[in-house]
Coordinates of C-alpha atoms in Angstrom, one line a residue:
M12 CA 203.4 79.4 95.8
Q13 CA 200.5 77.4 94.6
L14 CA 201.7 74.4 96.6
S15 CA 201.8 76.4 99.8
L16 CA 198.4 77.8 99.1
F17 CA 197.0 74.3 98.6
F18 CA 198.5 73.2 102.0
L19 CA 197.0 76.3 103.6
L20 CA 193.5 75.5 102.3
A21 CA 193.9 71.9 103.2
T22 CA 194.8 72.9 106.8
L23 CA 191.8 75.2 107.0
I24 CA 189.5 72.5 105.8
A25 CA 191.0 70.1 108.3
C26 CA 190.4 72.6 111.1
V27 CA 186.8 73.2 110.0
A28 CA 186.2 69.4 109.8
A29 CA 187.8 69.0 113.2
W30 CA 185.3 71.2 115.0
T31 CA 183.1 69.3 117.3
K32 CA 179.8 69.8 119.1
D33 CA 181.8 71.1 122.2
D34 CA 183.5 73.6 119.9
Y35 CA 180.2 74.9 118.7
E36 CA 179.1 75.3 122.4
I37 CA 182.2 77.3 123.1
F38 CA 181.6 79.5 120.0
D39 CA 178.1 80.3 121.2
L40 CA 179.2 80.9 124.8
V41 CA 182.0 83.2 123.8
S42 CA 179.6 85.3 121.7
A43 CA 177.0 85.4 124.5
V44 CA 179.6 86.4 127.1
E45 CA 180.9 89.3 125.0
A46 CA 177.4 90.4 124.2
S47 CA 176.4 90.4 127.8
E48 CA 179.5 91.5 129.7
G49 CA 181.3 93.6 127.0
K50 CA 183.5 93.2 124.0
G51 CA 186.7 91.2 124.8
T52 CA 185.4 89.6 127.9
T53 CA 186.9 86.1 128.3
F54 CA 185.9 83.3 130.6
Y55 CA 188.9 84.0 132.8
S56 CA 188.4 87.7 133.0
W57 CA 184.7 87.3 133.8
L58 CA 185.6 85.0 136.8
G59 CA 188.4 87.3 137.7
V60 CA 191.2 84.6 137.6
P61 CA 194.3 84.3 135.3
S62 CA 194.4 81.8 132.5
T63 CA 196.9 79.7 134.6
A64 CA 194.4 79.4 137.5
S65 CA 194.0 75.9 139.0
T66 CA 190.7 74.1 139.2
G67 CA 190.4 75.0 142.9
E68 CA 190.9 78.6 142.2
I69 CA 188.3 78.6 139.4
A70 CA 185.8 76.9 141.7
K71 CA 186.4 79.5 144.5
A72 CA 186.0 82.3 142.0
Y73 CA 182.8 80.8 140.7
R74 CA 181.3 80.6 144.1
K75 CA 182.1 84.2 144.8
K76 CA 180.8 85.4 141.4
S77 CA 177.6 83.3 141.6
I78 CA 176.7 85.0 144.8
Q79 CA 177.0 88.4 143.1
L80 CA 175.0 87.3 140.0
H81 CA 172.3 85.3 141.8
P82 CA 168.8 86.4 140.7
D83 CA 167.7 86.9 144.3
K84 CA 170.5 89.5 144.7
N85 CA 169.5 91.2 141.4
P86 CA 165.6 91.3 141.4
N87 CA 165.5 94.3 139.0
D88 CA 167.8 92.7 136.5
K89 CA 165.7 91.0 133.8
K90 CA 168.7 89.1 132.5
A91 CA 169.9 87.9 135.9
H92 CA 168.7 84.3 135.3
E93 CA 170.5 84.1 132.0
R94 CA 173.8 85.5 133.3
F95 CA 173.7 83.2 136.3
A96 CA 173.0 80.1 134.1
R97 CA 175.8 81.2 131.7
L98 CA 178.3 81.6 134.6
G99 CA 177.6 78.0 135.6
I100 CA 178.3 76.7 132.1
V101 CA 181.6 78.8 131.9
S102 CA 182.7 77.3 135.2
S103 CA 181.9 73.8 134.2
I104 CA 183.9 74.2 131.0
L105 CA 186.9 75.6 132.8
R106 CA 186.8 72.8 135.4
N107 CA 186.7 70.1 132.7
T108 CA 190.2 69.2 131.5
E109 CA 189.3 68.4 127.8
K110 CA 186.9 71.3 127.4
R111 CA 189.3 73.7 129.0
E112 CA 192.0 72.6 126.5
R113 CA 189.7 73.4 123.6
Y114 CA 188.8 76.8 125.1
D115 CA 192.4 77.6 125.7
F116 CA 193.1 76.9 122.1
F117 CA 190.5 79.5 120.9
Y118 CA 191.5 81.8 123.8
K119 CA 195.1 81.9 122.5
N120 CA 194.4 81.8 118.7
G121 CA 191.0 83.5 118.6
V122 CA 187.5 82.3 117.8
P123 CA 187.2 81.7 114.0
K124 CA 184.8 84.1 112.1
W125 CA 183.7 81.4 109.7
R126 CA 182.6 78.4 111.8
G127 CA 181.5 76.1 109.0
T128 CA 178.2 75.4 107.3
G129 CA 177.4 72.7 109.9
Y130 CA 177.5 75.3 112.7
Y131 CA 175.2 77.7 110.9
Y132 CA 172.9 75.0 109.8
L133 CA 172.5 73.6 113.3
R134 CA 171.8 77.2 114.6
F135 CA 169.3 78.3 112.0
R136 CA 168.0 75.0 110.5
P137 CA 166.5 76.5 107.3
G138 CA 163.3 74.9 106.0
L139 CA 162.7 73.5 102.6
G140 CA 161.3 76.7 101.2
T141 CA 164.4 78.7 102.4
V142 CA 166.8 76.1 100.8
L143 CA 164.9 76.1 97.5
T144 CA 164.8 80.0 97.5
F145 CA 168.6 80.0 98.2
L146 CA 169.2 77.5 95.4
I147 CA 167.0 79.5 92.9
I148 CA 168.8 82.7 93.7
V149 CA 172.3 81.1 93.4
T150 CA 171.5 79.2 90.2
S151 CA 169.8 82.2 88.6
T152 CA 172.7 84.5 89.5
L153 CA 175.1 81.9 88.0
H154 CA 172.9 81.7 84.8
Y155 CA 173.0 85.5 84.5
V156 CA 176.8 85.5 84.9
I157 CA 177.1 82.9 82.2
Q158 CA 174.9 85.0 79.9
G159 CA 177.2 87.9 80.4
L160 CA 180.3 85.8 79.6
N161 CA 178.6 84.5 76.4
Y162 CA 177.6 88.0 75.4
K163 CA 181.2 89.2 75.7
R164 CA 182.4 86.1 73.7
D165 CA 179.8 86.8 71.0
L166 CA 180.8 90.4 70.7
K167 CA 184.4 89.4 70.3
R168 CA 183.5 86.9 67.7
I169 CA 181.3 89.4 65.8
N170 CA 184.0 92.0 65.8
F171 CA 186.5 89.4 64.5
I172 CA 184.2 88.4 61.6
A173 CA 183.4 92.0 60.7
E174 CA 187.1 92.9 60.7
Q175 CA 188.0 89.8 58.5
A176 CA 185.3 90.8 56.1
R177 CA 186.6 94.4 55.8
I178 CA 190.2 93.1 55.4
A179 CA 189.0 90.8 52.6
A180 CA 187.2 93.7 50.9
W181 CA 189.6 96.7 51.4
G182 CA 192.9 95.1 52.5
T183 CA 194.8 95.4 55.8
K184 CA 194.7 99.2 55.7
L185 CA 190.9 99.1 55.7
I186 CA 190.7 101.9 53.1
P187 CA 187.7 101.5 50.8
T188 CA 188.8 101.3 47.2
S189 CA 185.4 101.6 45.6
E190 CA 181.9 102.7 46.6
G191 CA 178.9 100.5 47.0
Q192 CA 178.7 96.9 48.0
R193 CA 181.5 94.4 47.7
K194 CA 181.0 90.6 48.0
V195 CA 183.8 88.7 49.7
K196 CA 184.4 85.3 51.2
V197 CA 185.5 85.1 54.8
N198 CA 187.2 82.2 56.5
L199 CA 185.4 81.5 59.8
G200 CA 187.8 78.8 60.8
G201 CA 187.3 75.1 61.1
P202 CA 189.0 72.1 59.4
P203 CA 190.2 72.4 55.7
R204 CA 187.8 71.3 53.0
L205 CA 187.7 71.0 49.2
D206 CA 185.8 73.5 47.1
E207 CA 183.9 72.8 43.9
D208 CA 187.0 72.9 41.8
G209 CA 188.8 70.4 44.1
N210 CA 191.0 73.0 45.7
V211 CA 191.8 72.8 49.4
V212 CA 190.1 75.6 51.3
A213 CA 191.2 76.3 54.9
G214 CA 188.2 76.5 57.2
K215 CA 184.6 77.4 56.6
M216 CA 184.1 80.0 54.0
V217 CA 181.1 82.3 54.2
D218 CA 179.8 84.7 51.6
M219 CA 179.6 88.3 53.0
V220 CA 178.9 91.7 51.7
V221 CA 180.8 94.8 52.8
E222 CA 179.3 98.3 52.3
G223 CA 181.3 101.0 53.9
H224 CA 181.6 100.1 57.6
D225 CA 178.6 97.8 57.5
V226 CA 179.1 94.1 57.1
Y227 CA 176.4 91.6 56.2
I228 CA 176.2 87.8 55.8
L229 CA 174.8 86.8 52.3
E230 CA 172.3 84.1 52.6
P231 CA 171.6 81.6 49.8
D232 CA 168.3 83.3 49.1
G233 CA 169.9 86.7 48.7
N234 CA 169.0 88.2 52.1
L235 CA 171.5 90.2 54.0
L236 CA 172.0 89.6 57.7
P237 CA 173.8 92.4 59.5
V238 CA 176.9 91.6 61.5
D239 CA 177.1 94.1 64.4
S240 CA 176.9 94.4 68.1
N241 CA 173.1 94.2 68.0
T242 CA 173.4 90.6 66.8
A243 CA 174.7 89.5 70.2
I244 CA 172.1 88.9 72.9
P245 CA 172.9 90.9 76.1
P246 CA 172.3 89.3 79.5
S247 CA 168.8 89.7 80.9
L248 CA 167.2 88.6 84.2
K249 CA 164.1 87.7 82.2
R250 CA 166.1 85.0 80.4
T251 CA 167.4 83.4 83.6
W252 CA 165.9 79.9 84.0
F253 CA 163.5 80.5 86.8
I254 CA 162.0 83.8 85.6
S255 CA 161.7 82.5 82.1
L256 CA 160.0 79.4 83.4
M257 CA 157.5 81.5 85.4
I258 CA 156.8 83.7 82.3
R259 CA 156.1 80.6 80.1
L260 CA 153.8 79.1 82.8
Y261 CA 151.9 82.4 83.1
E262 CA 151.6 82.7 79.3
R263 CA 150.2 79.1 79.1
M264 CA 147.7 79.7 81.8
T265 CA 146.6 82.9 80.2
A266 CA 146.3 81.2 76.8
G267 CA 144.3 78.4 78.4
K268 CA 141.9 80.8 80.1
N269 CA 141.4 82.7 76.8
A270 CA 140.8 79.5 74.9
A271 CA 138.2 78.4 77.5
S272 CA 136.5 81.8 77.4
G273 CA 136.4 81.6 73.6
D274 CA 134.8 78.1 73.8
N275 CA 132.2 79.3 76.3
T276 CA 131.3 82.3 74.2
K277 CA 131.0 80.0 71.1
A278 CA 128.8 77.5 73.0
T279 CA 126.6 80.3 74.3
T280 CA 126.2 81.7 70.8
D281 CA 125.4 78.3 69.4
A282 CA 122.9 77.7 72.2
D283 CA 121.2 81.1 71.5
L284 CA 120.9 80.2 67.9
E285 CA 119.4 76.8 68.7
D286 CA 116.9 78.4 71.1
S287 CA 116.0 80.9 68.4
D288 CA 115.5 78.2 65.9
D289 CA 113.4 76.1 68.3
A290 CA 111.3 79.2 69.1
S291 CA 110.7 79.9 65.5
A292 CA 109.8 76.2 64.9
S293 CA 107.3 76.2 67.8
A294 CA 105.7 79.5 66.7
S295 CA 105.2 78.1 63.2
D296 CA 103.5 75.0 64.7
I297 CA 100.8 77.1 66.5
P298 CA 97.9 78.0 64.3
G299 CA 97.5 81.7 63.9
S300 CA 100.8 82.4 65.7
G301 CA 101.7 85.0 63.1
A302 CA 104.9 83.1 62.1
A303 CA 106.0 83.9 58.6
T304 CA 104.8 80.7 56.9
P305 CA 103.6 80.5 53.3
K306 CA 100.0 80.0 54.4
E307 CA 99.8 82.1 57.6
G308 CA 102.1 84.9 56.7
T309 CA 99.3 86.9 55.2
V310 CA 96.3 88.8 56.7
S311 CA 93.9 85.9 55.9
G312 CA 96.3 83.5 57.7
A313 CA 96.3 85.7 60.8
K314 CA 92.5 85.9 60.8
K315 CA 92.3 82.1 60.5
G316 CA 94.7 81.8 63.4
R317 CA 92.7 84.2 65.5
A318 CA 89.5 82.4 64.6
A319 CA 91.0 79.0 65.6
A320 CA 92.1 80.5 68.9
A321 CA 88.6 81.8 69.5
E322 CA 87.1 78.4 68.7
L323 CA 89.5 76.7 71.2
A324 CA 88.6 79.2 73.9
G325 CA 84.9 78.9 73.2
G326 CA 85.1 75.2 73.4
R327 CA 86.7 75.4 76.8
R328 CA 84.0 77.8 78.0
R329 CA 81.2 75.5 76.7
K330 CA 82.7 72.5 78.4
A331 CA 82.9 74.4 81.7
V332 CA 79.3 75.5 81.4
R333 CA 78.2 71.9 80.8
K334 CA 80.0 70.8 84.0
R335 CA 78.0 73.3 86.0

């Protein structure tokens, strides 16, 4: 059965690989004729000749049909030019020996529904963006499926470990013999090893605690890790490689913007403090500015400052008078 299936697949692959450019032309023409003239229309039926017609009969039928479909005879038909050109291609295929043999093969056996990736690639010619999008969707879907398979495997493993722990605590009947917690050692598999006393222990032994139907793994520091279905990680689209990559990039960009904003705020605050210190220092240098210095921070200091300012102003006025 498997051998016959293999040969069938090999035959199909060979047929697909054997399709040529002329075959692709026939595929397109068959689809176009059926879409224009009706479902099931063949090259022969469109010309009105049998499949056994000779080349002369096909040429005669073509001349007769071309007169009927000529665009000048059908001025109101918007598709007259297309139909007329298509008829010429059909006639040339049927009057060519090799191409007619290829068409007769598909005429008798049917045009294949799947025409190979080469056919669709030549017809649609996807761009780089389309190809990348397709690959991202396919690989992300595959990643999600793998997550689901791993989740089922983890659930099976968790249930096995929990069952082994309950059997070690209460026996094969799984009937609790005492209340409270019970510490047991569970064999999780693996190669045999020697314990502290030199005895051979089969597999990896793990300390576990059973309390009713709850099972925990006892860590060296005394913490209890629950062993249940919540331990397994279910599949998620957010954890597929592309979406998780986009999330990480967005988080990094957001963190970078926040850090830059924090630095700008700090720089602005430092600049404001420096400007405030410079302003205070400048005010303290001006006599009588009222800055809180030991000498000028009093009423007498303010008076002296105002007197000094008046003297400076009077000196300017006196100089201006002298120039006049």
